[in-house]
CSV table of C-alpha atoms in Angstrom, one decimal:
chain,number,residue,atom,x,y,z
A,2,MET,CA,26.9,33.0,1.0
A,3,ASP,CA,24.3,32.9,3.8
A,4,ARG,CA,21.7,34.5,1.5
A,5,LYS,CA,22.4,31.8,-1.1
A,6,LEU,CA,22.1,29.0,1.4
A,7,GLY,CA,18.8,30.5,2.7
A,8,LEU,CA,17.4,30.6,-0.8
A,9,ASN,CA,18.3,26.9,-1.4
A,10,ARG,CA,16.6,25.9,1.9
A,11,ALA,CA,13.5,27.9,0.9
A,12,GLU,CA,13.4,26.1,-2.5
A,13,THR,CA,13.8,22.6,-1.0
A,14,PHE,CA,11.4,23.2,1.9
A,15,SER,CA,8.1,21.3,1.7
A,16,PHE,CA,5.1,21.3,4.1
A,17,ILE,CA,4.5,17.6,3.1
A,18,ASN,CA,6.1,15.1,5.5
A,19,PRO,CA,7.4,12.3,3.3
A,20,TRP,CA,7.2,9.8,6.2
A,21,ILE,CA,3.5,10.4,6.6
A,22,ARG,CA,2.9,10.2,2.8
A,23,TYR,CA,4.8,7.0,2.2
A,24,PHE,CA,3.5,5.3,5.4
A,25,LEU,CA,0.0,6.0,4.3
A,26,PHE,CA,0.8,4.7,0.8
A,27,PHE,CA,2.3,1.4,2.1
A,28,PHE,CA,-0.5,1.1,4.7
A,29,SER,CA,-3.1,1.4,1.9
A,30,PHE,CA,-1.2,-0.7,-0.5
A,31,LEU,CA,-1.0,-3.6,2.0
A,32,PHE,CA,-4.7,-3.6,2.5
A,33,TRP,CA,-5.3,-3.1,-1.2
A,34,VAL,CA,-3.4,-6.3,-2.0
A,35,PHE,CA,-5.3,-8.1,0.8
A,36,SER,CA,-8.7,-6.9,-0.7
A,37,LEU,CA,-7.7,-8.4,-4.1
A,38,LEU,CA,-6.9,-11.7,-2.4
A,39,ILE,CA,-10.3,-11.7,-0.7
A,40,VAL,CA,-12.1,-11.0,-4.0
A,41,ALA,CA,-10.1,-13.7,-5.7
A,42,ILE,CA,-11.0,-16.3,-3.1
A,43,GLY,CA,-14.7,-15.2,-3.2
A,44,VAL,CA,-14.8,-15.4,-7.0
A,45,TYR,CA,-13.0,-18.7,-7.1
A,46,ALA,CA,-15.4,-20.2,-4.5
A,47,LYS,CA,-18.4,-18.8,-6.4
A,48,VAL,CA,-17.2,-20.1,-9.8
A,49,GLN,CA,-16.4,-23.6,-8.4
A,50,LYS,CA,-19.9,-23.9,-7.0
A,51,ALA,CA,-21.5,-22.6,-10.3
A,52,THR,CA,-24.7,-21.8,-8.5
A,53,ASP,CA,-27.6,-19.5,-9.5
A,54,PRO,CA,-26.7,-16.0,-8.0
A,55,VAL,CA,-30.4,-15.0,-7.7
A,56,ARG,CA,-31.6,-17.8,-5.5
A,57,ASP,CA,-32.7,-17.4,-1.9
A,58,THR,CA,-29.2,-18.2,-0.5
A,59,PHE,CA,-27.5,-15.3,-2.2
A,60,LEU,CA,-27.3,-13.1,0.9
A,61,ILE,CA,-26.0,-15.9,3.1
A,62,ASP,CA,-23.5,-17.2,0.6
A,63,PRO,CA,-20.0,-16.9,2.2
A,64,ALA,CA,-18.5,-16.5,-1.3
A,65,VAL,CA,-20.7,-13.5,-2.0
A,66,ILE,CA,-20.0,-12.0,1.4
A,67,LEU,CA,-16.2,-12.3,0.7
A,68,ILE,CA,-16.6,-10.6,-2.7
A,69,VAL,CA,-18.7,-7.7,-1.3
A,70,VAL,CA,-16.2,-7.1,1.5
A,71,GLY,CA,-13.3,-7.3,-0.8
A,72,VAL,CA,-14.7,-4.9,-3.4
A,73,VAL,CA,-15.5,-2.3,-0.7
A,74,MET,CA,-12.0,-2.7,0.7
A,75,PHE,CA,-10.5,-2.4,-2.8
A,76,PHE,CA,-12.3,0.9,-3.5
A,77,ILE,CA,-11.3,2.5,-0.2
A,78,THR,CA,-7.7,1.4,-0.2
A,79,PHE,CA,-7.2,2.2,-3.9
A,80,CYS,CA,-8.2,5.8,-3.1
A,81,GLY,CA,-5.8,6.0,-0.2
A,82,CYS,CA,-3.0,4.3,-2.1
A,83,ILE,CA,-3.2,6.5,-5.2
A,84,GLY,CA,-4.2,9.6,-3.3
A,85,ALA,CA,-1.0,9.4,-1.1
A,86,LEU,CA,1.2,8.5,-4.0
A,87,ARG,CA,0.0,11.3,-6.3
A,88,GLU,CA,-0.9,13.8,-3.4
A,89,ASN,CA,-4.4,13.9,-4.8
A,90,ILE,CA,-6.7,15.7,-2.3
A,91,ARG,CA,-9.9,14.4,-3.8
A,92,LEU,CA,-8.9,10.8,-3.5
A,93,LEU,CA,-7.6,11.3,0.0
A,94,LYS,CA,-10.8,12.9,1.0
A,95,THR,CA,-12.8,10.1,-0.5
A,96,PHE,CA,-10.5,7.6,1.4
A,97,SER,CA,-10.9,9.4,4.7
A,98,LEU,CA,-14.7,9.8,4.3
A,99,SER,CA,-15.3,6.2,3.3
A,100,LEU,CA,-13.1,4.9,6.1
A,101,THR,CA,-15.0,7.2,8.5
A,102,LEU,CA,-18.4,5.9,7.3
A,103,VAL,CA,-17.2,2.3,7.7
A,104,PHE,CA,-15.9,2.9,11.2
A,105,LEU,CA,-19.0,4.8,12.3
A,106,THR,CA,-21.2,2.0,10.9
A,107,GLN,CA,-19.3,-0.7,12.8
A,108,LEU,CA,-19.4,1.5,16.0
A,109,ALA,CA,-23.2,2.0,15.5
A,110,ILE,CA,-23.8,-1.8,15.0
A,111,ALA,CA,-21.7,-2.5,18.2
A,112,VAL,CA,-23.6,0.1,20.3
A,113,LEU,CA,-27.0,-1.0,19.0
A,114,GLY,CA,-26.1,-4.6,19.5
A,115,PHE,CA,-25.2,-3.9,23.1
A,116,PHE,CA,-28.2,-1.8,24.0
A,117,TYR,CA,-30.7,-3.8,21.9
A,118,SER,CA,-29.2,-7.2,22.5
A,119,ASP,CA,-32.5,-9.1,22.3
A,120,GLN,CA,-33.4,-7.5,19.0
A,121,ALA,CA,-29.9,-8.1,17.7
A,122,ARG,CA,-30.1,-11.8,18.8
A,123,ASP,CA,-33.5,-12.2,17.0
A,124,ALA,CA,-32.1,-10.6,13.8
A,125,LEU,CA,-29.0,-12.9,13.9
A,126,GLY,CA,-31.3,-15.8,14.7
A,127,LYS,CA,-33.3,-15.3,11.5
A,128,PHE,CA,-30.1,-15.2,9.5
A,129,VAL,CA,-28.8,-18.4,11.0
A,130,LYS,CA,-32.1,-20.2,10.7
A,131,LYS,CA,-32.2,-19.3,7.0
A,132,ALA,CA,-28.7,-20.7,6.7
A,133,ILE,CA,-29.9,-23.9,8.4
A,134,LYS,CA,-32.8,-24.1,5.9
A,135,HIS,CA,-30.3,-24.0,3.0
A,136,TYR,CA,-27.6,-26.2,4.6
A,137,ARG,CA,-27.5,-28.8,1.9
A,138,GLU,CA,-27.7,-26.3,-1.0
A,139,ASP,CA,-24.4,-24.6,-0.5
A,140,LEU,CA,-21.1,-26.4,0.2
A,141,ASP,CA,-19.4,-23.3,1.7
A,142,LEU,CA,-22.3,-22.6,3.9
A,143,GLN,CA,-22.4,-26.2,5.0
A,144,ASN,CA,-18.7,-26.2,5.9
A,145,LEU,CA,-19.1,-22.9,7.8
A,146,ILE,CA,-22.0,-24.2,9.9
A,147,ASP,CA,-20.3,-27.5,10.6
A,148,TYR,CA,-17.2,-25.6,11.7
A,149,ILE,CA,-19.1,-23.4,14.1
A,150,GLN,CA,-21.1,-26.3,15.6
A,151,LYS,CA,-17.9,-28.3,16.2
A,152,GLU,CA,-15.9,-25.4,17.6
A,153,PHE,CA,-18.7,-24.1,19.9
A,154,LYS,CA,-20.0,-27.6,20.7
A,155,CYS,CA,-23.6,-26.6,19.8
A,156,CYS,CA,-26.4,-27.6,17.6
A,157,GLY,CA,-28.9,-25.3,15.8
A,158,TRP,CA,-29.6,-21.8,16.9
A,159,ASN,CA,-31.9,-22.3,19.9
A,160,ASN,CA,-31.4,-26.0,20.2
A,161,TYR,CA,-31.0,-29.1,18.1
A,162,THR,CA,-34.7,-29.1,17.0
A,163,ASP,CA,-34.0,-26.1,14.8
A,164,TRP,CA,-32.7,-28.6,12.2
A,165,SER,CA,-36.3,-29.5,11.5
A,166,ARG,CA,-36.4,-26.3,9.4
A,167,ASN,CA,-34.2,-28.1,6.9
A,168,LEU,CA,-35.9,-30.1,4.1
A,169,TYR,CA,-33.8,-33.1,4.7
A,170,PHE,CA,-33.8,-33.1,8.5
A,171,ASN,CA,-37.5,-32.1,8.9
A,172,CYS,CA,-39.2,-34.4,11.4
A,173,SER,CA,-42.6,-34.5,9.9
A,174,GLU,CA,-44.1,-37.9,9.0
A,175,GLU,CA,-44.5,-36.8,5.4
A,176,ASN,CA,-40.8,-36.3,4.9
A,177,PRO,CA,-39.4,-39.2,2.8
A,178,SER,CA,-35.7,-38.3,3.4
A,179,ARG,CA,-33.4,-40.9,5.0
A,180,GLU,CA,-32.1,-38.1,7.2
A,181,ARG,CA,-35.6,-37.4,8.6
A,182,CYS,CA,-35.5,-36.3,12.3
A,183,GLY,CA,-31.7,-36.1,12.2
A,184,VAL,CA,-29.0,-33.5,12.6
A,185,PRO,CA,-25.7,-32.9,10.9
A,186,TYR,CA,-22.7,-35.0,12.1
A,187,SER,CA,-21.1,-31.7,13.5
A,188,CYS,CA,-23.7,-31.8,16.2
A,189,CYS,CA,-22.5,-35.2,17.5
A,190,THR,CA,-20.3,-35.4,20.5
A,191,PRO,CA,-16.9,-36.9,19.6
A,192,VAL,CA,-16.2,-40.6,20.4
A,193,PRO,CA,-12.8,-41.2,22.0
A,194,GLY,CA,-10.5,-43.0,19.7
A,195,GLU,CA,-12.8,-42.6,16.7
A,196,VAL,CA,-10.6,-42.5,13.5
A,197,VAL,CA,-13.4,-42.4,10.8
A,198,ILE,CA,-16.1,-39.8,11.4
A,199,ASN,CA,-19.6,-41.4,11.5
A,200,THR,CA,-21.7,-39.0,9.4
A,201,MET,CA,-24.9,-40.8,10.4
A,202,CYS,CA,-24.4,-40.3,14.1
A,203,GLY,CA,-27.1,-37.7,14.3
A,204,PHE,CA,-29.9,-39.7,12.5
A,205,GLY,CA,-33.2,-39.8,14.3
A,206,VAL,CA,-32.1,-37.7,17.4
A,207,GLN,CA,-34.9,-35.1,17.0
A,208,SER,CA,-37.4,-37.8,17.8
A,209,GLN,CA,-35.7,-38.4,21.1
A,210,LYS,CA,-36.2,-36.6,24.4
A,211,PHE,CA,-33.7,-33.9,25.5
A,212,LEU,CA,-31.8,-36.1,28.0
A,213,GLU,CA,-31.7,-39.0,25.7
A,214,ALA,CA,-30.4,-37.0,22.8
A,215,ALA,CA,-27.8,-35.3,25.0
A,216,LYS,CA,-26.0,-38.7,25.2
A,217,THR,CA,-25.0,-38.5,21.5
A,218,ILE,CA,-25.2,-34.9,20.4
A,219,TYR,CA,-24.8,-31.3,21.6
A,220,THR,CA,-28.3,-30.2,22.5
A,221,VAL,CA,-27.6,-26.6,23.4
A,222,GLY,CA,-28.1,-24.0,20.7
A,223,CYS,CA,-25.2,-21.9,19.3
A,224,ALA,CA,-26.8,-18.7,20.5
A,225,ASP,CA,-26.3,-19.5,24.2
A,226,LYS,CA,-22.9,-21.0,23.5
A,227,ALA,CA,-21.8,-17.8,21.6
A,228,VAL,CA,-22.9,-15.6,24.5
A,229,SER,CA,-21.1,-17.8,27.0
A,230,TRP,CA,-17.9,-17.8,24.9
A,231,ILE,CA,-17.9,-13.9,24.6
A,232,GLU,CA,-18.5,-13.6,28.3
A,233,SER,CA,-15.5,-15.8,29.1
A,234,HIS,CA,-13.2,-14.2,26.5
A,235,LEU,CA,-13.9,-10.5,27.0
A,236,LEU,CA,-10.2,-9.7,26.8
A,237,LEU,CA,-9.8,-11.4,23.5
A,238,VAL,CA,-13.0,-9.8,22.1
A,239,GLY,CA,-11.8,-6.4,23.2
A,240,ALA,CA,-8.4,-7.0,21.6
A,241,LEU,CA,-9.9,-8.1,18.3
A,242,ALA,CA,-12.2,-5.0,18.3
A,243,LEU,CA,-9.2,-2.7,19.1
A,244,GLY,CA,-7.2,-4.4,16.4
A,245,LEU,CA,-10.0,-3.8,13.9
A,246,ALA,CA,-10.5,-0.2,14.9
A,247,LEU,CA,-6.9,1.0,15.2
A,248,PRO,CA,-5.9,0.6,11.5
A,249,GLN,CA,-9.1,2.5,10.5
A,250,VAL,CA,-8.5,5.4,12.9
A,251,ALA,CA,-4.8,5.5,11.9
A,252,GLY,CA,-5.8,5.7,8.2
A,253,ILE,CA,-8.4,8.5,8.9
A,254,VAL,CA,-5.9,10.6,11.0
A,255,LEU,CA,-3.0,10.2,8.6
A,256,SER,CA,-5.1,11.0,5.5
A,257,GLN,CA,-6.4,14.2,7.3
A,258,ILE,CA,-2.8,15.2,8.2
A,259,LEU,CA,-1.6,14.7,4.7
A,260,ILE,CA,-4.6,16.6,3.2
A,261,SER,CA,-3.8,19.5,5.5
A,262,GLN,CA,-0.1,19.5,4.5
A,263,ILE,CA,-0.9,19.4,0.8
A,264,GLN,CA,-3.3,22.3,1.2
A,265,ASP,CA,-0.5,24.2,3.0
A,266,GLU,CA,1.9,23.4,0.2
A,267,ILE,CA,-0.5,24.7,-2.4
A,268,GLY,CA,-1.2,27.8,-0.4
A,269,SER,CA,2.6,28.6,-0.1
A,270,VAL,CA,3.0,28.4,-3.9
A,271,LEU,CA,0.0,30.6,-4.7
C-alpha cells in the first residue's frame, strides 16, 4: 500500500510551480491587453488626422509614439503570455531577454541623463523646439504642448520667444500671419472669473519687453519649470520610477524561475 502511494506521488510530482506559471501568464496577459489598447488609440488618432506619415513631424507625432510603444509591448507580453501558458522555453527566454533589454535601456537613459544633464537637456530641447515649429500642423501635438504649458505654467522651452520658431508666431516683419509675434493661449496667465477662454490673449507679446509680457503670459520656459517640479516632487518621481521598474524586474525573475523549473522537469523525464 505504501509502495503504491509512493508511486502515485512520483507520477503526479512536477518541478513546475503552477502558481508561478499562472501568475506570469496573467501578468503578461494584463499588459498584453493594455498594449493592444495603446495601439488601438494610436491608430485611431493617426487615422483621424489622416496626415502624411513621411513628413517632418513623424518622430514627434504622439500617435506614432503610442503605436511604437504599443507594438513593442505587444511583442514582449505576447511571448510571456504564450510562453507561460504553453511552457515554451524559447518564448520565455525571448520574453526575459526583451524585458531585460528594455529595463537596461531605461536604466542607461536615466544614468546618462543624471551624469550628462546638460547634454540631455540640450537633446530634449531640440525635440521640444521641433515640436514648437510644427505646433499648428498636428492637433495631437498642439493639445499636448498646450496641456504641458498650462500645467507647468510655462511658455516655450527656454522662454516665450521660442515661439518665434513657429511659422505663424514668427516675429519677423516679413511674416504676414495675424498671429505674428504672438504665443499660444496656453501661455497666458488665467484671468479670475473668466468663463470663455480668450485664444487671442497672447497676440503680440513677443514684441514686448520681459516685464511687460509677464503681466499677461508665463515668460519662464518649460525647461526651468520642469527641473523645479522634479526637485520639489522627488518622492513622487522616485515612486513612479519604482512603479515602472518593479513589474519589469518581476517579469524577468518569474520567467527565469519558470525556465529553470521547465528545464528540471524535462531533465527528470529524460
